[in-house]
Coordinates of C-alpha atoms in Angstrom, one line a residue:
X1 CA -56.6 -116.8 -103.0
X2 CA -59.1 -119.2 -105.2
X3 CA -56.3 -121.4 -105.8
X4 CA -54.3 -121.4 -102.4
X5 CA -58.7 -122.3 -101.0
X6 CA -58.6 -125.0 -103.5
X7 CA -55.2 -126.4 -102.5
X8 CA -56.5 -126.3 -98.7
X9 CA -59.5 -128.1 -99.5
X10 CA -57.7 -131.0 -100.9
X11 CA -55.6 -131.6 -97.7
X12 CA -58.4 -131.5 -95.4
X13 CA -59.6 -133.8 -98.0
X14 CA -56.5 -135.9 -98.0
X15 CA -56.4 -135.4 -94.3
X16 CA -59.8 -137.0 -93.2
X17 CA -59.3 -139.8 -96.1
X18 CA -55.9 -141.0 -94.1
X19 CA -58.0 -141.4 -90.9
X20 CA -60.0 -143.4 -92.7
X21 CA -57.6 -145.4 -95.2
X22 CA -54.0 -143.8 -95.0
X23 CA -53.8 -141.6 -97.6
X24 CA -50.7 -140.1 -97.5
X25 CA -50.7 -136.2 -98.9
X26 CA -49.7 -135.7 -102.9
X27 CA -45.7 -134.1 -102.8
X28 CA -46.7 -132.3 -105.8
X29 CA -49.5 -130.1 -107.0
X30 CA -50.5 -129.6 -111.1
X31 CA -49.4 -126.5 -112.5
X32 CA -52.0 -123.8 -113.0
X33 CA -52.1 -120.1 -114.6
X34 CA -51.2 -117.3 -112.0
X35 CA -49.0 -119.3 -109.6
X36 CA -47.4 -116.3 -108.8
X37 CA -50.3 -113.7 -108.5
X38 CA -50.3 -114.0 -104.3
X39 CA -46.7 -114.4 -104.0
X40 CA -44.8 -112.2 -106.1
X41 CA -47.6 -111.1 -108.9
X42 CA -45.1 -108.7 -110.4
X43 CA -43.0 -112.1 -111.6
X44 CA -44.5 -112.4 -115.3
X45 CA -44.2 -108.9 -115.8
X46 CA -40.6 -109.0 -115.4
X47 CA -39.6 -111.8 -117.5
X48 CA -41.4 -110.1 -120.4
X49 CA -40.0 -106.9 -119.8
X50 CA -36.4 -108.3 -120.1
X51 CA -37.6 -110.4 -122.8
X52 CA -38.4 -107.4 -124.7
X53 CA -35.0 -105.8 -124.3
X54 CA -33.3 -108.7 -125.2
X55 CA -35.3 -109.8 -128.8
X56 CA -35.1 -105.8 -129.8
X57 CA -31.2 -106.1 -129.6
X58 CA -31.4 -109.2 -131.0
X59 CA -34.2 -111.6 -132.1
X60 CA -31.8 -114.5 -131.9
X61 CA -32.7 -114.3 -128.1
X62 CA -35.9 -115.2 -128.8
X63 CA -35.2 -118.2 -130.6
X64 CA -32.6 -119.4 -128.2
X65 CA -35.4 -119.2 -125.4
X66 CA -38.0 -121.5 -127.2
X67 CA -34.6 -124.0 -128.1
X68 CA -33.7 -123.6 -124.3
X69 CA -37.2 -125.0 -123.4
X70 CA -37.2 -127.8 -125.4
X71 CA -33.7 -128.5 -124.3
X72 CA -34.8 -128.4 -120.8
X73 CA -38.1 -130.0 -121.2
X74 CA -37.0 -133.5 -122.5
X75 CA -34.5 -134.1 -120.4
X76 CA -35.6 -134.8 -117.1
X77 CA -38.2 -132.9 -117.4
X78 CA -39.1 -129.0 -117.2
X79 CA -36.8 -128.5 -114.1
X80 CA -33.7 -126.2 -115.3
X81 CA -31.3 -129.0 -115.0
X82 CA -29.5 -128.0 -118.6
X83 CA -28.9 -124.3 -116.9
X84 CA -27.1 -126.1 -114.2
X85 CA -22.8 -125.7 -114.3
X86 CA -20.2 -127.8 -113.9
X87 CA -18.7 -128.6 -110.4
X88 CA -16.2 -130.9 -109.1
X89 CA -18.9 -133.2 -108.0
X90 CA -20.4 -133.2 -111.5
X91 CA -18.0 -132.0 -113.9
X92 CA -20.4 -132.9 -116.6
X93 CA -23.7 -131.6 -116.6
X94 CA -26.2 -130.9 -120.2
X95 CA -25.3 -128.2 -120.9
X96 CA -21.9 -129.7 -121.8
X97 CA -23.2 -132.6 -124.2
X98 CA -23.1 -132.6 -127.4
X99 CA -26.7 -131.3 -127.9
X100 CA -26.1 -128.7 -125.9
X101 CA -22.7 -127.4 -126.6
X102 CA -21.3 -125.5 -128.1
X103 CA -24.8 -124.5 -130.0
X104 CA -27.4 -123.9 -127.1
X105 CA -27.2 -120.4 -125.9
X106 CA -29.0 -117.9 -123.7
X107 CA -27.7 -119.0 -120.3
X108 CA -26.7 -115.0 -119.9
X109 CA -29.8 -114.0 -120.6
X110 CA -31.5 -116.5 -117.9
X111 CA -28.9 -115.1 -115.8
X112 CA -30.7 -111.6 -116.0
X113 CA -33.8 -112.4 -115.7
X114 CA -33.6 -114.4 -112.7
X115 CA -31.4 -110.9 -111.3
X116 CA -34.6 -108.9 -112.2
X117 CA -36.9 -111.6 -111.0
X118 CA -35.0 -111.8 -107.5
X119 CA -34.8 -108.2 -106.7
X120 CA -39.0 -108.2 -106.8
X121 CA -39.3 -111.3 -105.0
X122 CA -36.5 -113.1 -103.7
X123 CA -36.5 -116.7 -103.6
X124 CA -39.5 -117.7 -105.2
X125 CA -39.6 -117.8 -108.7
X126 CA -38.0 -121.2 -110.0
X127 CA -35.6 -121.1 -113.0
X128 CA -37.5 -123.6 -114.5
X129 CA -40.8 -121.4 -114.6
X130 CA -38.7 -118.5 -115.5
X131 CA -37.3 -121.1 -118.7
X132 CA -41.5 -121.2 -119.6
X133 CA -42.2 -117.7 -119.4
X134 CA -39.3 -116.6 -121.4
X135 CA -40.0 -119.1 -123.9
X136 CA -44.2 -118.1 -124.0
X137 CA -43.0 -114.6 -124.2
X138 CA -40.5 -114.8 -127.0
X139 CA -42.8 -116.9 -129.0
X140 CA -45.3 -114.1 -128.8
X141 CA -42.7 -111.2 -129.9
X142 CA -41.5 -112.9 -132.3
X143 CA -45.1 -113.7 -134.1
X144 CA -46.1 -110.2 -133.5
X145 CA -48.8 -111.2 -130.8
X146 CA -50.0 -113.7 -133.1
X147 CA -48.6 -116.5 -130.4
X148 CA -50.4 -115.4 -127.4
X149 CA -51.1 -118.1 -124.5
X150 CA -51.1 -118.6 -120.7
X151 CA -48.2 -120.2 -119.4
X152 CA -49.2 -122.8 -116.1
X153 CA -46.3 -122.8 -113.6
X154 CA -45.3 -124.1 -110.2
X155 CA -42.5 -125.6 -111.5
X156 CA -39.5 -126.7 -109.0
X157 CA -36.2 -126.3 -110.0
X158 CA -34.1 -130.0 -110.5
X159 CA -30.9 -131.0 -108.9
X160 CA -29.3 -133.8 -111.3
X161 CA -28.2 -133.3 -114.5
X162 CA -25.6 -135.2 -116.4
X163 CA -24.3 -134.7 -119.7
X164 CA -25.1 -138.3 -120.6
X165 CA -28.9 -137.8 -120.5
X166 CA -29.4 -135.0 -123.4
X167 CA -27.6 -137.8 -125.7
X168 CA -30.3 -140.3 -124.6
X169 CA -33.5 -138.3 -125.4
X170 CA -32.7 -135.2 -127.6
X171 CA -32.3 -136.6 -131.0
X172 CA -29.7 -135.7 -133.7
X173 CA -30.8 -133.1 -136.7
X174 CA -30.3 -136.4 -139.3
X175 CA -32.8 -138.3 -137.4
X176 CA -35.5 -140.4 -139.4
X177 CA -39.3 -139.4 -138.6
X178 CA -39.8 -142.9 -137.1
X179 CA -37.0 -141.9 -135.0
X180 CA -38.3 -138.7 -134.6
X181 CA -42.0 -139.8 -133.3
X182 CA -40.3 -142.2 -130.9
X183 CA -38.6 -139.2 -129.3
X184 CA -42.0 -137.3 -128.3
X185 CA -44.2 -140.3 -127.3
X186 CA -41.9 -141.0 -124.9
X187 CA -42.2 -137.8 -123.4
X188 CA -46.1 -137.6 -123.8
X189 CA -46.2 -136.1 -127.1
X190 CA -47.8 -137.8 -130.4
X191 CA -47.0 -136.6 -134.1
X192 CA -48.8 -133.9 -134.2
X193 CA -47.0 -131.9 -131.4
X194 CA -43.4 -132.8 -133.4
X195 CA -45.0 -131.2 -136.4
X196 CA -46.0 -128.1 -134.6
X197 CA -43.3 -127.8 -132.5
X198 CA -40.9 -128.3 -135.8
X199 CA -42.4 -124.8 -136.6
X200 CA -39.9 -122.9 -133.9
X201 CA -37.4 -123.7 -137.2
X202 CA -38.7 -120.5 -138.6
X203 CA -36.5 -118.3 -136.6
X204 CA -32.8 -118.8 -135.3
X205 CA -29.5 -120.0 -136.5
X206 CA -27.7 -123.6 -136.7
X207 CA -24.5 -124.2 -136.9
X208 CA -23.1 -126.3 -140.7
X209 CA -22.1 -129.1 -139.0
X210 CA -25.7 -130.2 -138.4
X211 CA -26.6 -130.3 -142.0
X212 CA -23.7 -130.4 -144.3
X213 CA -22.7 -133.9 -144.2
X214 CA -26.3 -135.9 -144.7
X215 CA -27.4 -132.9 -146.7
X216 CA -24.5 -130.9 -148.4
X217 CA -22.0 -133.8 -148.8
X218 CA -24.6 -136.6 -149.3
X219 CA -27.6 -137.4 -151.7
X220 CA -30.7 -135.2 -150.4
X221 CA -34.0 -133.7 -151.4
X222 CA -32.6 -130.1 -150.9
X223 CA -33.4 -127.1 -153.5
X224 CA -30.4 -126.9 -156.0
X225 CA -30.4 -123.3 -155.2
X226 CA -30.7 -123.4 -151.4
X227 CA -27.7 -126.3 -151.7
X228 CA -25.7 -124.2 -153.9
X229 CA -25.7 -120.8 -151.2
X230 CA -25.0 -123.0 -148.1
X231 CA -22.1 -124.5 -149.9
X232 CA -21.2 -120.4 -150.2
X233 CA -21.1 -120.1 -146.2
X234 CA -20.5 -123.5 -145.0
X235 CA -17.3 -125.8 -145.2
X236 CA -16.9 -129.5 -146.5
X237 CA -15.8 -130.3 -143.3
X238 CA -17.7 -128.3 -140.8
X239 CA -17.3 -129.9 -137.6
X240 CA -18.4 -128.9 -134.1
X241 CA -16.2 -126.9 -132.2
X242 CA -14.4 -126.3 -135.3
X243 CA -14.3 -124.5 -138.7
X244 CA -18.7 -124.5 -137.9
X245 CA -20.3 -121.1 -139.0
X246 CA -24.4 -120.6 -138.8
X247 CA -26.7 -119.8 -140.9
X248 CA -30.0 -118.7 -140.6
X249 CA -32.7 -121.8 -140.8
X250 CA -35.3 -119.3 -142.6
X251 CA -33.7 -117.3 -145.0
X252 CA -37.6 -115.7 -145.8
X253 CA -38.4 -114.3 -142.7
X254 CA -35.7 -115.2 -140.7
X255 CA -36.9 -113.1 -137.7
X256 CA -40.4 -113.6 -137.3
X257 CA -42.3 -116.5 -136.0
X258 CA -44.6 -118.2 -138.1
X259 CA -45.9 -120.6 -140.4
X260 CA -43.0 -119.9 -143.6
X261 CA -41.6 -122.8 -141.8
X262 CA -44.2 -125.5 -143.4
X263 CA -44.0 -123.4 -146.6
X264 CA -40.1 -124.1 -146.7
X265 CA -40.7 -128.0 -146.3
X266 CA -43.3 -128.2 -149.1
X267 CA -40.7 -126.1 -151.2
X268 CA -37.5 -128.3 -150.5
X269 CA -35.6 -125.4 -148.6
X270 CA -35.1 -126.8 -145.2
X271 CA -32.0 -127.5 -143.4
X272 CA -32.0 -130.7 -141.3
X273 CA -33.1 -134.2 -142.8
X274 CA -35.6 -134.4 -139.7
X275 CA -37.3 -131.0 -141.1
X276 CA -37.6 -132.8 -144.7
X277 CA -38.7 -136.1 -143.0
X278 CA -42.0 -134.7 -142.0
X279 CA -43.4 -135.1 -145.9
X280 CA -42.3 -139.3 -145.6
X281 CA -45.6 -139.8 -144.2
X282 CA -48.7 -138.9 -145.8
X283 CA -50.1 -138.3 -142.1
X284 CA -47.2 -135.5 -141.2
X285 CA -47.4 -134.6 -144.9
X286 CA -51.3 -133.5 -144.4
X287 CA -50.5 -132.0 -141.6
X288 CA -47.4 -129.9 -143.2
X289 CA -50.3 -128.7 -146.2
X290 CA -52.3 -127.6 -143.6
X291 CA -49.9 -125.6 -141.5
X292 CA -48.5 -123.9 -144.7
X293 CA -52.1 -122.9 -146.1
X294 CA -54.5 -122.4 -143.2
X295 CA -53.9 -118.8 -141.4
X296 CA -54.1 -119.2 -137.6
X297 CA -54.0 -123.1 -138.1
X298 CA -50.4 -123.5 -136.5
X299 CA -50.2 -120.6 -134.1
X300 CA -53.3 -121.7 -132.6
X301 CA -51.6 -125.5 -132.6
X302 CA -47.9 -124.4 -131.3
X303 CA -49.3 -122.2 -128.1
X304 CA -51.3 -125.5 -127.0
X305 CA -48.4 -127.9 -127.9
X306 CA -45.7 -125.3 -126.1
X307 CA -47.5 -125.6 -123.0
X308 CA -48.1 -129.2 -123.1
X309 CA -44.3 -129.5 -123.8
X310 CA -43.8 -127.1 -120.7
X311 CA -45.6 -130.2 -118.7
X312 CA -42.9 -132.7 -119.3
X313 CA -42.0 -134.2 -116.1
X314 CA -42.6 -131.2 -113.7
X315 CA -41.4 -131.0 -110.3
X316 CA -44.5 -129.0 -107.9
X317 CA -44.9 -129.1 -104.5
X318 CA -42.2 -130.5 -102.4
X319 CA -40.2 -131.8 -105.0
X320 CA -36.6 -130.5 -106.0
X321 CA -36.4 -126.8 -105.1
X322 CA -36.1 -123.0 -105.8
X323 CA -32.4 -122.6 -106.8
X324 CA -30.9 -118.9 -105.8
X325 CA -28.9 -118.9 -108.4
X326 CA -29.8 -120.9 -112.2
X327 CA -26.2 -122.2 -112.2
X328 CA -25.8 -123.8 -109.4
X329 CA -28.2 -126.2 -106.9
X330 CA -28.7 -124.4 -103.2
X331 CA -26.7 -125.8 -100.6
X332 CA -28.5 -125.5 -96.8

């Protein structure tokens, strides 16, 4: 009720200001914690409950939540767009580029929690918010409650998405760390939040054909020994779509969020070239020391930088809308 006040008083605000000058009311509001709590306060509940399920079956769920956000998040913004099918009037949305597929998965999950979400409330929980909460609430499962944050929402669910834009602004696993830094401060982020967020490579799988050819089949820092078993499960030739079996990213604790990660880097046993490119600066390299040695430095870093990344480009308020279904844009 505080916040739906609070909302009121800025359009009588807005609305005496246009007598005077023409404001014209804001389309969109900021997000805030508790959206939901008047109109379907159950909502939170719910996505954790199924997200609780789903990691105990399988922690890769987890991991392809907090992947799925990022996904989402950088390409036109925190709106749901990469959940979005194909259709003969866009045969080719992001979840069908490159980046996306075949490696980005969860999309069934989504699917059940948005079920679970509907038959509580129907039609008022976006896709995008329910993206956010999945990823806030596998990030605290899979740190044991050591990840533990508020997650704003009001997002509005998007109604573009084109298979062209993922190549554009989510960049490759060999990418430089100038590269890399370029990628976030376009979105808002600075070098810090691409160390931290670098962390979520701690859990989950990637396919070979992200690493093997600029790490396997070409000159690289990686440990002899870490080389020498990926060469065991991988192929020479692993391409997408192909021959292309996964591995696990952290063979220490492959299951459990947390700071092993930076421990990996300093150690050499990383898979990508953008996870080793964090020690070519001695800025990201500080920051790597710290992570690794400091208990409670990165959790305490990663739930503020997740929710800042959850900011990317919202649609609130009037904008876009509250798909029915996470596949597919409403038709009125």
């Amino acid at each position: 009720m505080a916040a739906l006040a609070a909302k009121l008083h800025v359009l009588m605000a807005c609305a005496l200001l246009l007598l005077a000058v023409g404001c014209q009311a804001s389309p969109f509001w900021p997000l805030e914690v508790g959206f939901y709590h008047d109109k379907c306060p159950q909502a939170e509940a719910v996505v954790k409950a199924v997200m609780e399920k789903a990691i105990s079956q399988n922690p890769g769920n987890g991991a392809a939540m907090i992947r799925m956000l990022f996904h989402d998040c950088f390409v036109e913004g925190c709106d749901a767009s990469v959940l979005l099918d194909p259709t003969p009037f866009s045969p080719t949305p992001e979840k069908l580029s490159p980046p996306n597929d075949p490696s980005l998965r969860g999309f069934e999950l989504i699917d059940a929690i948005k079920d679970a979400v509907e038959a509580a409330c129907p039609g008022v929980v976006s896709c995008a918010d329910i993206v956010a909460f999945a990823a806030r609430d596998a990030s605290c499962i899979l740190s044991r409650g050591k990840v533990n944050f508020d997650m704003p929402s009001g997002r509005r669910d998007g109604t573009f998405s084109n298979a062209s834009e993922p190549l554009r602004f989510l960049v490759p696993p060999d990418s430089n760390l100038g590269e890399l830094v370029d990628s976030f401060v376009v979105k808002g982020l600075n070098a810090e939040d691409l160390v931290i967020l670098s962390g979520a490579h701690t859990i989950g799988r990637s396919h070979c054909s992200s690493f093997v050819p600029d790490r396997l089949n070409a000159p690289s820092d990686i440990n002899g020994g870490l080389a020498a078993f990926l060469r065991s499960q991988c192929p020479a030739d692993a391409t997408p779509g192909g021959n292309d079996p996964t591995v696990m990213q952290d063979v220490v604790t492959p299951n459990k969020l947390d700071r092993q990660y930076y421990k990996n880097v300093l150690s050499h046993t990383v898979l990508f070239t953008s996870d080793a490119a964090l020690m070519t600066s001695e800025e990201t390299a500080r920051m790597v020391v710290d992570n690794a040695n400091i208990p409670g430095w990165w959790e305490d870093r990663f739930e503020k930088a997740m929710v800042k990344m959850a900011g990317i480009e919202v649609k609130t308020g009037y904008q876009g809308q509250i798909r029915k279904n996470c596949r597919a844009i409403n038709h009125y």
